[in-house]
Amino acid sequence: MQALINRKILLGVTGGIAAYKSAELVRLLVKAGAEVRVVMTPSAQEFVQPLTYQALSGHRVYIDLFDAEAESAMDHIELARWCDLLLVAPASADFIGKMCAGYADNLLLTLCLASKRPVAVAPAMNQQMFANPATQDNLNQLAGRGVMVWGPAAGEQACGDVGPGRMLEPGQLLDNVVLQFAPGKLQGVKLLLTAGPTREAIDPVRYISNRSSGKMGYALAQAALQAGAEVTLVSGPVSLNAPTGAELVAVESAQQMYEAVMQHASQADIFIGCAAVSDYRVDQVAANKIKKSTATMSLELTLNVDILAAVSGLDNRPFCVGFAAETQDLEKYALAKLEHKNLDMIAANRVGNNDSGFETDFNQLEVFWRDGHSSIERGSKSGVAKQLIDLIAERYTGAGS
Ligand code: PMT
């Protein structure tokens, strides 16, 4: 199927070893029906000859900012207007830094400044360069300005290091491009989502929490955005960047999460409770650090409000999806929660000793609704999230009934 027919993709290639993979990306984009024009930075030519991209795209490759021939045919402003999407892959640390600072000293940087079209960057660099706060700040700033940051992936690098910094594979970049143009199953739907753990203070330096990393919830937020939803993400403390386009509401305790959710719930069409909310909080939070004095100590705990049940109890309630994290009797407990919390759907994950659920990058889900059930096989949280969002969209729109 040619998913990109009539789509115009401007592919920017910067100087990095991953430039060779972009040749394959051009081939895949053209095969999917896209019209592709390639712009190379001067240093990109140290890695791949322009002729390669020219042969694969069927068009001349743009390189020079001051190119009389190009200016007469299609000047850089026109090229910026021509595309439906400007994708820079690979995007080197140097290019990202200059793009962030608004430099325009080569054609590709000028196009990035001049384009009003959606822009995506696929970072590719040494893992240490990627981890450097300068690069992280630059990427966060670009993301904050609406630039889509695709990747990087983690793994073995050309320099021998291992870690995050590899450019996404051409097939993954193609999928992202296709998703950009796919009519979303949740187009215009307002989706409210909780993610991550909560922290219940014991004293000013200690708290009760759990192993939730937020990965599952953030993957759901990303998948929902890709399905066209307007996403509000109420998140406990995690070390993840919110997906571009999501409205992030950062909270710490279950009570704060409850208040943030209730502020947004009446405007939401769908609510997903993916956060691992602490069931109890400490009754009397100590004003000062508790000193070690006795051999044992007890903490009196008080039940927290159930956020999910509060949302599903609203008069004009959104479509409610809960999660159940169980170490045993998955189906029994999940069905009980579906019933007690008056939910439309529940996604149950087995947690404990297997490599899925809390903290890990993988999950597998048993999803239940009143008269049906579906299994989502073990896979990356982003893949699992996409399948769950598809299921939710089907149930929400009634297409799956
Ligand atoms: O964050 P990760 O490391 O990626 O891990 C993902 C996850 C395992 C945390 C996630 O997939 C998950 O299962 N989240 C729900 C965990 C949980 O708290 O389950 P529960 O069975 O205790 O709660 C059931 C449901 O009620 C959940 O939707 C929960 O958000 C909600 N709840 C619970 C207590 C409470 N006070 N308020 C709630 O809204």
Short mmCIF file of C-alpha atoms and ligand atoms in Angstrom, two decimals:
data_model
loop_
_atom_site.label_atom_id
_atom_site.label_comp_id
_atom_site.label_asym_id
_atom_site.label_seq_id
_atom_site.Cartn_x
_atom_site.Cartn_y
_atom_site.Cartn_z
CA MET A 1 0.00 0.00 0.00
CA GLN A 2 1.39 3.44 -0.92
CA ALA A 3 0.62 5.28 2.32
CA LEU A 4 2.50 8.43 1.31
CA ILE A 5 1.09 9.09 -2.13
CA ASN A 6 1.15 12.84 -2.96
CA ARG A 7 3.16 13.55 0.20
CA LYS A 8 6.19 15.80 -0.18
CA ILE A 9 9.07 15.00 2.14
CA LEU A 10 12.14 17.19 2.45
CA LEU A 11 14.87 15.01 3.92
CA GLY A 12 17.82 16.80 5.49
CA VAL A 13 21.00 14.79 5.91
CA THR A 14 23.73 16.00 8.27
CA GLY A 15 27.25 14.73 8.88
CA GLY A 16 27.16 11.41 10.67
CA ILE A 17 27.86 7.76 9.97
CA ALA A 18 24.10 7.10 9.99
CA ALA A 19 23.87 9.09 6.73
CA TYR A 20 24.22 5.77 4.88
CA LYS A 21 20.95 4.59 6.50
CA SER A 22 19.17 7.64 5.09
CA ALA A 23 19.78 6.30 1.61
CA GLU A 24 17.56 3.35 2.57
CA LEU A 25 15.07 5.80 4.09
CA VAL A 26 14.82 7.65 0.75
CA ARG A 27 14.17 4.33 -0.98
CA LEU A 28 11.43 3.40 1.51
CA LEU A 29 9.78 6.84 1.30
CA VAL A 30 9.74 6.76 -2.49
CA LYS A 31 8.38 3.19 -2.43
CA ALA A 32 5.59 4.40 -0.13
CA GLY A 33 4.62 6.95 -2.78
CA ALA A 34 6.26 10.09 -1.38
CA GLU A 35 8.01 12.72 -3.47
CA VAL A 36 11.37 13.18 -1.79
CA ARG A 37 13.88 16.00 -2.10
CA VAL A 38 17.16 15.71 -0.26
CA VAL A 39 19.21 18.55 1.26
CA MET A 40 22.70 17.75 2.53
CA THR A 41 24.91 19.77 4.85
CA PRO A 42 28.52 20.18 3.67
CA SER A 43 29.75 17.65 6.26
CA ALA A 44 27.14 15.06 5.24
CA GLN A 45 29.02 14.78 1.95
CA GLU A 46 32.02 13.45 3.84
CA PHE A 47 29.95 10.33 4.54
CA VAL A 48 27.76 9.76 1.46
CA GLN A 49 27.95 11.07 -2.12
CA PRO A 50 25.01 13.29 -3.19
CA LEU A 51 24.68 11.06 -6.24
CA THR A 52 23.40 8.24 -4.03
CA TYR A 53 20.40 10.28 -2.87
CA GLN A 54 19.92 11.72 -6.34
CA ALA A 55 19.66 8.24 -7.84
CA LEU A 56 17.25 7.05 -5.13
CA SER A 57 15.02 10.15 -5.03
CA GLY A 58 15.08 10.84 -8.75
CA HIS A 59 15.83 14.52 -8.08
CA ARG A 60 18.93 16.67 -7.79
CA VAL A 61 20.29 17.04 -4.28
CA TYR A 62 20.39 20.50 -2.72
CA ILE A 63 23.60 21.47 -0.97
CA ASP A 64 24.64 25.09 -1.37
CA LEU A 65 22.96 28.05 0.19
CA PHE A 66 24.18 30.22 -2.66
CA ASP A 67 23.42 28.11 -5.71
CA ALA A 68 22.43 30.16 -8.77
CA GLU A 69 21.03 27.11 -10.57
CA ALA A 70 18.90 26.10 -7.59
CA GLU A 71 17.71 29.65 -6.97
CA SER A 72 16.40 29.91 -10.52
CA ALA A 73 14.56 26.58 -10.25
CA MET A 74 13.37 26.51 -6.64
CA ASP A 75 14.85 28.88 -4.09
CA HIS A 76 15.28 27.90 -0.48
CA ILE A 77 12.14 29.67 0.68
CA GLU A 78 10.13 27.87 -1.95
CA LEU A 79 11.70 24.55 -0.97
CA ALA A 80 10.69 25.22 2.64
CA ARG A 81 7.13 25.90 1.49
CA TRP A 82 7.05 22.97 -0.90
CA CYS A 83 7.30 20.18 1.67
CA ASP A 84 4.60 18.64 3.85
CA LEU A 85 7.24 17.47 6.33
CA LEU A 86 10.88 18.39 6.88
CA LEU A 87 12.75 15.45 8.40
CA VAL A 88 16.40 15.78 9.40
CA ALA A 89 17.90 12.27 9.60
CA PRO A 90 20.52 11.85 10.83
CA ALA A 91 20.57 14.99 12.94
CA SER A 92 24.05 15.45 14.46
CA ALA A 93 24.69 17.08 17.84
CA ASP A 94 26.28 20.04 16.04
CA PHE A 95 23.27 20.50 13.76
CA ILE A 96 20.82 20.21 16.67
CA GLY A 97 22.80 22.84 18.61
CA LYS A 98 22.84 25.25 15.67
CA MET A 99 19.17 24.63 14.90
CA CYS A 100 18.31 25.35 18.52
CA ALA A 101 20.31 28.58 18.43
CA GLY A 102 18.65 29.68 15.18
CA TYR A 103 21.78 29.55 12.98
CA ALA A 104 21.31 29.76 9.22
CA ASP A 105 24.83 29.27 7.88
CA ASN A 106 24.00 26.39 5.57
CA LEU A 107 21.03 25.54 3.35
CA LEU A 108 19.47 22.95 5.67
CA LEU A 109 19.62 25.23 8.73
CA THR A 110 18.11 28.04 6.65
CA LEU A 111 15.29 25.73 5.56
CA CYS A 112 14.60 24.75 9.18
CA LEU A 113 14.27 28.43 10.06
CA ALA A 114 12.22 29.27 6.99
CA SER A 115 9.77 26.37 7.10
CA LYS A 116 6.34 26.60 8.66
CA ARG A 117 5.77 22.90 8.00
CA PRO A 118 6.12 20.20 10.66
CA VAL A 119 9.78 19.49 11.38
CA ALA A 120 11.17 16.24 12.81
CA VAL A 121 14.73 15.42 13.80
CA ALA A 122 16.21 11.94 14.19
CA PRO A 123 19.24 12.43 16.47
CA ALA A 124 22.30 10.29 15.80
CA MET A 125 25.50 10.68 17.77
CA ASN A 126 27.83 9.11 20.30
CA GLN A 127 25.99 8.17 23.50
CA GLN A 128 28.12 10.52 25.62
CA MET A 129 27.38 13.42 23.28
CA PHE A 130 23.68 12.57 23.46
CA ALA A 131 23.78 12.41 27.27
CA ASN A 132 25.59 15.76 27.53
CA PRO A 133 23.31 18.33 29.20
CA ALA A 134 23.96 20.73 26.30
CA THR A 135 22.47 18.26 23.80
CA GLN A 136 19.62 17.36 26.15
CA ASP A 137 18.79 21.04 26.69
CA ASN A 138 18.89 21.70 22.95
CA LEU A 139 16.56 18.77 22.23
CA ASN A 140 14.18 19.77 25.02
CA GLN A 141 14.08 23.33 23.70
CA LEU A 142 13.42 22.15 20.15
CA ALA A 143 10.70 19.78 21.42
CA GLY A 144 9.18 22.67 23.36
CA ARG A 145 8.98 24.62 20.09
CA GLY A 146 7.06 21.78 18.47
CA VAL A 147 9.92 20.02 16.67
CA MET A 148 9.30 16.27 16.77
CA VAL A 149 12.25 14.33 18.16
CA TRP A 150 12.25 10.79 16.79
CA GLY A 151 14.63 8.58 18.74
CA PRO A 152 17.43 7.97 19.23
CA ALA A 153 17.55 4.23 19.78
CA ALA A 154 19.96 2.59 22.20
CA GLY A 155 22.47 -0.07 21.26
CA GLU A 156 25.95 -0.63 19.91
CA GLN A 157 27.41 2.39 18.17
CA ALA A 158 29.82 2.76 15.26
CA CYS A 159 32.47 4.06 17.71
CA GLY A 160 32.14 0.91 19.86
CA ASP A 161 30.20 2.57 22.69
CA VAL A 162 26.87 1.16 23.80
CA GLY A 163 23.94 3.37 24.78
CA PRO A 164 21.31 5.74 23.40
CA GLY A 165 22.42 7.70 20.34
CA ARG A 166 21.80 5.45 17.34
CA MET A 167 19.52 6.85 14.66
CA LEU A 168 16.18 5.03 14.47
CA GLU A 169 16.14 2.41 11.74
CA PRO A 170 14.84 3.59 8.34
CA GLY A 171 11.73 1.39 8.75
CA GLN A 172 10.90 3.03 12.10
CA LEU A 173 11.37 6.50 10.62
CA LEU A 174 9.11 5.54 7.72
CA ASP A 175 6.44 4.39 10.23
CA ASN A 176 6.69 7.75 12.00
CA VAL A 177 6.33 9.62 8.71
CA VAL A 178 3.30 7.51 7.74
CA LEU A 179 1.73 8.14 11.14
CA GLN A 180 2.14 11.88 10.58
CA PHE A 181 -0.27 11.69 7.68
CA ALA A 182 -2.60 8.93 8.86
CA PRO A 183 -6.03 10.17 9.87
CA GLY A 184 -5.98 9.48 13.61
CA LYS A 185 -8.50 7.09 15.16
CA LEU A 186 -8.84 9.58 18.03
CA GLN A 187 -8.73 12.78 15.98
CA GLY A 188 -9.81 15.69 18.18
CA VAL A 189 -10.65 13.45 21.15
CA LYS A 190 -9.61 14.88 24.54
CA LEU A 191 -7.73 12.22 26.42
CA LEU A 192 -6.71 12.55 30.07
CA LEU A 193 -4.12 10.12 31.38
CA THR A 194 -2.26 9.46 34.62
CA ALA A 195 1.23 7.95 34.64
CA GLY A 196 4.10 7.14 36.94
CA PRO A 197 4.19 6.64 40.70
CA THR A 198 3.03 8.91 43.50
CA ARG A 199 5.16 9.87 46.50
CA GLU A 200 3.62 9.96 49.93
CA ALA A 201 5.77 12.00 52.29
CA ILE A 202 6.89 10.54 55.64
CA ASP A 203 9.01 13.53 56.62
CA PRO A 204 10.79 16.25 54.59
CA VAL A 205 13.32 13.77 53.14
CA ARG A 206 11.53 10.40 53.00
CA TYR A 207 8.52 9.08 51.17
CA ILE A 208 6.57 5.91 50.31
CA SER A 209 6.45 5.17 46.58
CA ASN A 210 6.59 2.26 44.14
CA ARG A 211 8.52 0.96 41.14
CA SER A 212 6.52 2.70 38.40
CA SER A 213 8.85 4.39 35.90
CA GLY A 214 6.09 6.08 33.91
CA LYS A 215 7.22 4.30 30.73
CA MET A 216 3.85 2.64 30.08
CA GLY A 217 1.86 5.82 30.66
CA TYR A 218 4.20 7.98 28.57
CA ALA A 219 4.07 5.41 25.75
CA LEU A 220 0.26 5.61 25.91
CA ALA A 221 0.42 9.41 25.75
CA GLN A 222 2.65 9.18 22.67
CA ALA A 223 0.38 6.61 20.98
CA ALA A 224 -2.71 8.69 21.74
CA LEU A 225 -1.06 11.79 20.26
CA GLN A 226 -0.18 9.82 17.17
CA ALA A 227 -3.83 8.74 16.95
CA GLY A 228 -4.77 12.42 16.85
CA ALA A 229 -5.93 12.88 20.46
CA GLU A 230 -5.39 16.03 22.52
CA VAL A 231 -3.50 14.61 25.47
CA THR A 232 -3.28 15.86 29.05
CA LEU A 233 -0.75 13.83 30.99
CA VAL A 234 -0.94 14.00 34.78
CA SER A 235 2.32 12.49 35.89
CA GLY A 236 3.98 11.53 39.13
CA PRO A 237 7.76 12.04 39.44
CA VAL A 238 9.58 10.24 36.60
CA SER A 239 12.76 10.85 34.64
CA LEU A 240 11.14 10.94 31.21
CA ASN A 241 10.43 13.81 28.84
CA ALA A 242 6.75 14.30 28.11
CA PRO A 243 5.92 13.49 24.48
CA THR A 244 5.83 16.55 22.24
CA GLY A 245 2.32 17.89 22.03
CA ALA A 246 1.08 16.53 25.37
CA GLU A 247 0.07 18.96 28.10
CA LEU A 248 2.04 17.84 31.14
CA VAL A 249 0.73 18.36 34.66
CA ALA A 250 3.47 17.29 37.08
CA VAL A 251 2.35 16.15 40.53
CA GLU A 252 3.87 14.31 43.43
CA SER A 253 1.31 12.87 45.86
CA ALA A 254 -1.92 10.93 45.25
CA GLN A 255 -3.89 13.89 46.59
CA GLN A 256 -2.21 16.26 44.09
CA MET A 257 -2.86 13.75 41.31
CA TYR A 258 -6.51 13.54 42.35
CA GLU A 259 -6.89 17.34 42.31
CA ALA A 260 -5.18 17.70 38.91
CA VAL A 261 -7.30 14.92 37.39
CA MET A 262 -10.56 16.31 38.77
CA GLN A 263 -9.71 19.72 37.30
CA HIS A 264 -9.52 18.23 33.82
CA ALA A 265 -11.92 15.26 34.00
CA SER A 266 -15.13 17.05 33.08
CA GLN A 267 -13.64 18.22 29.76
CA ALA A 268 -12.15 14.82 28.92
CA ASP A 269 -13.70 12.32 26.50
CA ILE A 270 -11.46 9.45 27.64
CA PHE A 271 -9.68 8.89 30.95
CA ILE A 272 -6.91 6.32 31.37
CA GLY A 273 -5.58 5.58 34.86
CA CYS A 274 -2.14 4.14 34.25
CA ALA A 275 -0.46 5.65 37.31
CA ALA A 276 0.54 3.41 40.18
CA VAL A 277 -1.22 5.51 42.79
CA SER A 278 -0.30 4.90 46.38
CA ASP A 279 -3.32 3.36 48.11
CA TYR A 280 -2.28 4.86 51.45
CA ARG A 281 -0.61 8.02 52.68
CA VAL A 282 1.12 8.72 55.97
CA ASP A 283 -1.37 10.03 58.47
CA GLN A 284 0.92 12.50 60.24
CA VAL A 285 3.77 13.76 58.04
CA ALA A 286 6.63 14.76 60.36
CA ALA A 287 7.66 18.41 60.06
CA ASN A 288 11.33 17.53 60.62
CA LYS A 289 13.52 14.60 59.66
CA ILE A 290 12.62 11.65 61.89
CA LYS A 291 15.59 10.67 64.09
CA LYS A 292 16.61 7.07 64.63
CA SER A 293 15.76 6.45 68.28
CA THR A 294 13.89 3.18 68.81
CA ALA A 295 14.44 -0.38 67.56
CA THR A 296 11.08 -0.39 65.76
CA MET A 297 8.75 2.31 64.59
CA SER A 298 5.22 2.37 63.13
CA LEU A 299 3.60 4.65 60.65
CA GLU A 300 -0.14 5.15 60.74
CA LEU A 301 -1.48 5.14 57.17
CA THR A 302 -4.73 6.55 55.81
CA LEU A 303 -6.49 5.38 52.67
CA ASN A 304 -6.07 7.70 49.67
CA VAL A 305 -8.97 8.67 47.46
CA ASP A 306 -9.41 6.32 44.47
CA ILE A 307 -8.88 8.67 41.51
CA LEU A 308 -10.22 6.28 38.90
CA ALA A 309 -13.38 5.52 40.85
CA ALA A 310 -13.89 9.26 41.45
CA VAL A 311 -13.72 9.97 37.70
CA SER A 312 -15.97 7.07 36.76
CA GLY A 313 -18.46 8.29 39.39
CA LEU A 314 -18.86 11.71 37.77
CA ASP A 315 -22.29 12.51 36.31
CA ASN A 316 -20.90 13.37 32.91
CA ARG A 317 -18.07 10.87 33.05
CA PRO A 318 -15.51 10.24 30.31
CA PHE A 319 -14.96 6.76 28.85
CA CYS A 320 -12.93 5.21 31.70
CA VAL A 321 -10.02 2.82 31.29
CA GLY A 322 -8.24 1.41 34.31
CA PHE A 323 -5.12 -0.65 34.80
CA ALA A 324 -4.68 -3.55 37.16
CA ALA A 325 -1.23 -4.60 38.31
CA GLU A 326 -1.52 -8.08 39.80
CA THR A 327 0.93 -10.75 40.89
CA GLN A 328 -1.75 -13.50 40.83
CA ASP A 329 -5.35 -14.23 39.73
CA LEU A 330 -5.05 -11.59 37.02
CA GLU A 331 -8.44 -12.10 35.42
CA LYS A 332 -10.37 -12.43 38.69
CA TYR A 333 -8.95 -9.21 40.17
CA ALA A 334 -9.15 -7.27 36.91
CA LEU A 335 -12.83 -8.17 36.41
CA ALA A 336 -13.56 -7.24 40.03
CA LYS A 337 -11.95 -3.79 39.47
CA LEU A 338 -13.86 -3.34 36.19
CA GLU A 339 -17.07 -3.91 38.15
CA HIS A 340 -16.31 -2.08 41.41
CA LYS A 341 -14.78 0.97 39.78
CA ASN A 342 -17.52 1.08 37.11
CA LEU A 343 -15.05 1.10 34.20
CA ASP A 344 -15.50 0.71 30.46
CA MET A 345 -12.27 -1.22 30.08
CA ILE A 346 -9.42 -2.52 32.18
CA ALA A 347 -5.89 -3.46 31.10
CA ALA A 348 -4.34 -6.02 33.40
CA ASN A 349 -0.63 -6.64 33.60
CA ARG A 350 1.01 -9.42 35.51
CA VAL A 351 3.72 -7.88 37.65
CA GLY A 352 6.34 -9.40 39.90
CA ASN A 353 9.18 -11.54 38.67
CA ASN A 354 8.64 -11.52 34.89
CA ASP A 355 10.30 -8.93 32.65
CA SER A 356 7.11 -6.95 32.05
CA GLY A 357 5.07 -4.37 33.92
CA PHE A 358 6.92 -2.11 36.36
CA GLU A 359 10.22 -0.43 35.32
CA THR A 360 11.10 -2.59 32.33
CA ASP A 361 10.69 -1.51 28.68
CA PHE A 362 8.29 -4.39 28.03
CA ASN A 363 4.75 -5.26 28.89
CA GLN A 364 1.92 -7.61 28.03
CA LEU A 365 -1.73 -7.00 28.75
CA GLU A 366 -5.02 -8.81 29.17
CA VAL A 367 -7.70 -6.25 28.34
CA PHE A 368 -11.28 -6.77 29.56
CA TRP A 369 -14.55 -4.97 28.98
CA ARG A 370 -18.05 -6.03 29.98
CA ASP A 371 -18.67 -8.48 27.20
CA GLY A 372 -15.26 -9.05 25.74
CA HIS A 373 -11.57 -9.63 26.14
CA SER A 374 -8.40 -9.22 24.10
CA SER A 375 -4.77 -10.19 24.73
CA ILE A 376 -1.88 -7.92 23.80
CA GLU A 377 1.23 -10.05 23.49
CA ARG A 378 4.51 -9.21 25.17
CA GLY A 379 6.36 -6.43 23.34
CA SER A 380 7.91 -3.00 23.77
CA LYS A 381 5.77 -0.62 25.78
CA SER A 382 5.42 1.64 22.73
CA GLY A 383 4.07 -1.28 20.66
CA VAL A 384 1.76 -2.43 23.46
CA ALA A 385 0.56 1.16 23.96
CA LYS A 386 -0.28 1.52 20.29
CA GLN A 387 -2.37 -1.67 20.35
CA LEU A 388 -4.14 -0.61 23.53
CA ILE A 389 -4.94 2.83 22.08
CA ASP A 390 -6.34 1.09 18.97
CA LEU A 391 -8.55 -1.11 21.20
CA ILE A 392 -9.69 1.88 23.25
CA ALA A 393 -10.49 3.82 20.05
CA GLU A 394 -12.57 0.89 18.79
CA ARG A 395 -14.54 0.58 22.03
CA TYR A 396 -14.87 4.35 22.44
CA THR A 397 -16.23 4.92 18.96
CA GLY A 398 -18.34 1.80 19.15
CA ALA A 399 -16.56 0.28 16.17
CA GLY A 400 -15.60 -2.76 18.21
CA SER A 401 -19.04 -3.50 19.64
O1 PMT B 1 5.29 2.93 34.96
P1 PMT B 1 5.86 1.63 34.44
O2 PMT B 1 7.17 1.28 35.09
O3 PMT B 1 5.95 1.62 32.95
O4 PMT B 1 4.86 0.45 34.86
C1 PMT B 1 3.57 0.41 34.34
C2 PMT B 1 2.54 -0.03 35.38
C3 PMT B 1 2.82 -1.46 35.77
C4 PMT B 1 2.61 0.86 36.60
C5 PMT B 1 1.12 0.12 34.71
O5 PMT B 1 1.06 -0.68 33.58
C6 PMT B 1 0.01 -0.22 35.67
O6 PMT B 1 -0.37 -1.37 35.86
N1 PMT B 1 -0.56 0.80 36.35
C7 PMT B 1 -1.56 0.63 37.44
C8 PMT B 1 -0.87 0.16 38.66
C9 PMT B 1 -1.80 0.08 39.83
O7 PMT B 1 -1.70 0.88 40.72
O8 PMT B 1 -2.71 -0.85 39.78
P2 PMT B 1 -3.82 -1.06 40.93
O9 PMT B 1 -4.33 -2.39 40.64
O10 PMT B 1 -3.26 -0.79 42.28
O11 PMT B 1 -4.91 0.08 40.63
C10 PMT B 1 -6.01 -0.14 39.78
C11 PMT B 1 -6.40 1.10 39.04
O12 PMT B 1 -6.87 2.09 39.95
C12 PMT B 1 -5.27 1.75 38.26
O13 PMT B 1 -5.80 2.23 37.06
C13 PMT B 1 -4.83 2.89 39.16
O14 PMT B 1 -4.30 4.00 38.41
C14 PMT B 1 -6.14 3.29 39.82
N2 PMT B 1 -6.00 3.86 41.19
C15 PMT B 1 -5.53 3.12 42.22
C16 PMT B 1 -5.46 3.67 43.47
C17 PMT B 1 -5.91 5.00 43.68
N3 PMT B 1 -5.85 5.55 44.86
N4 PMT B 1 -6.36 5.70 42.63
C18 PMT B 1 -6.44 5.17 41.41
O15 PMT B 1 -6.86 5.83 40.46
#
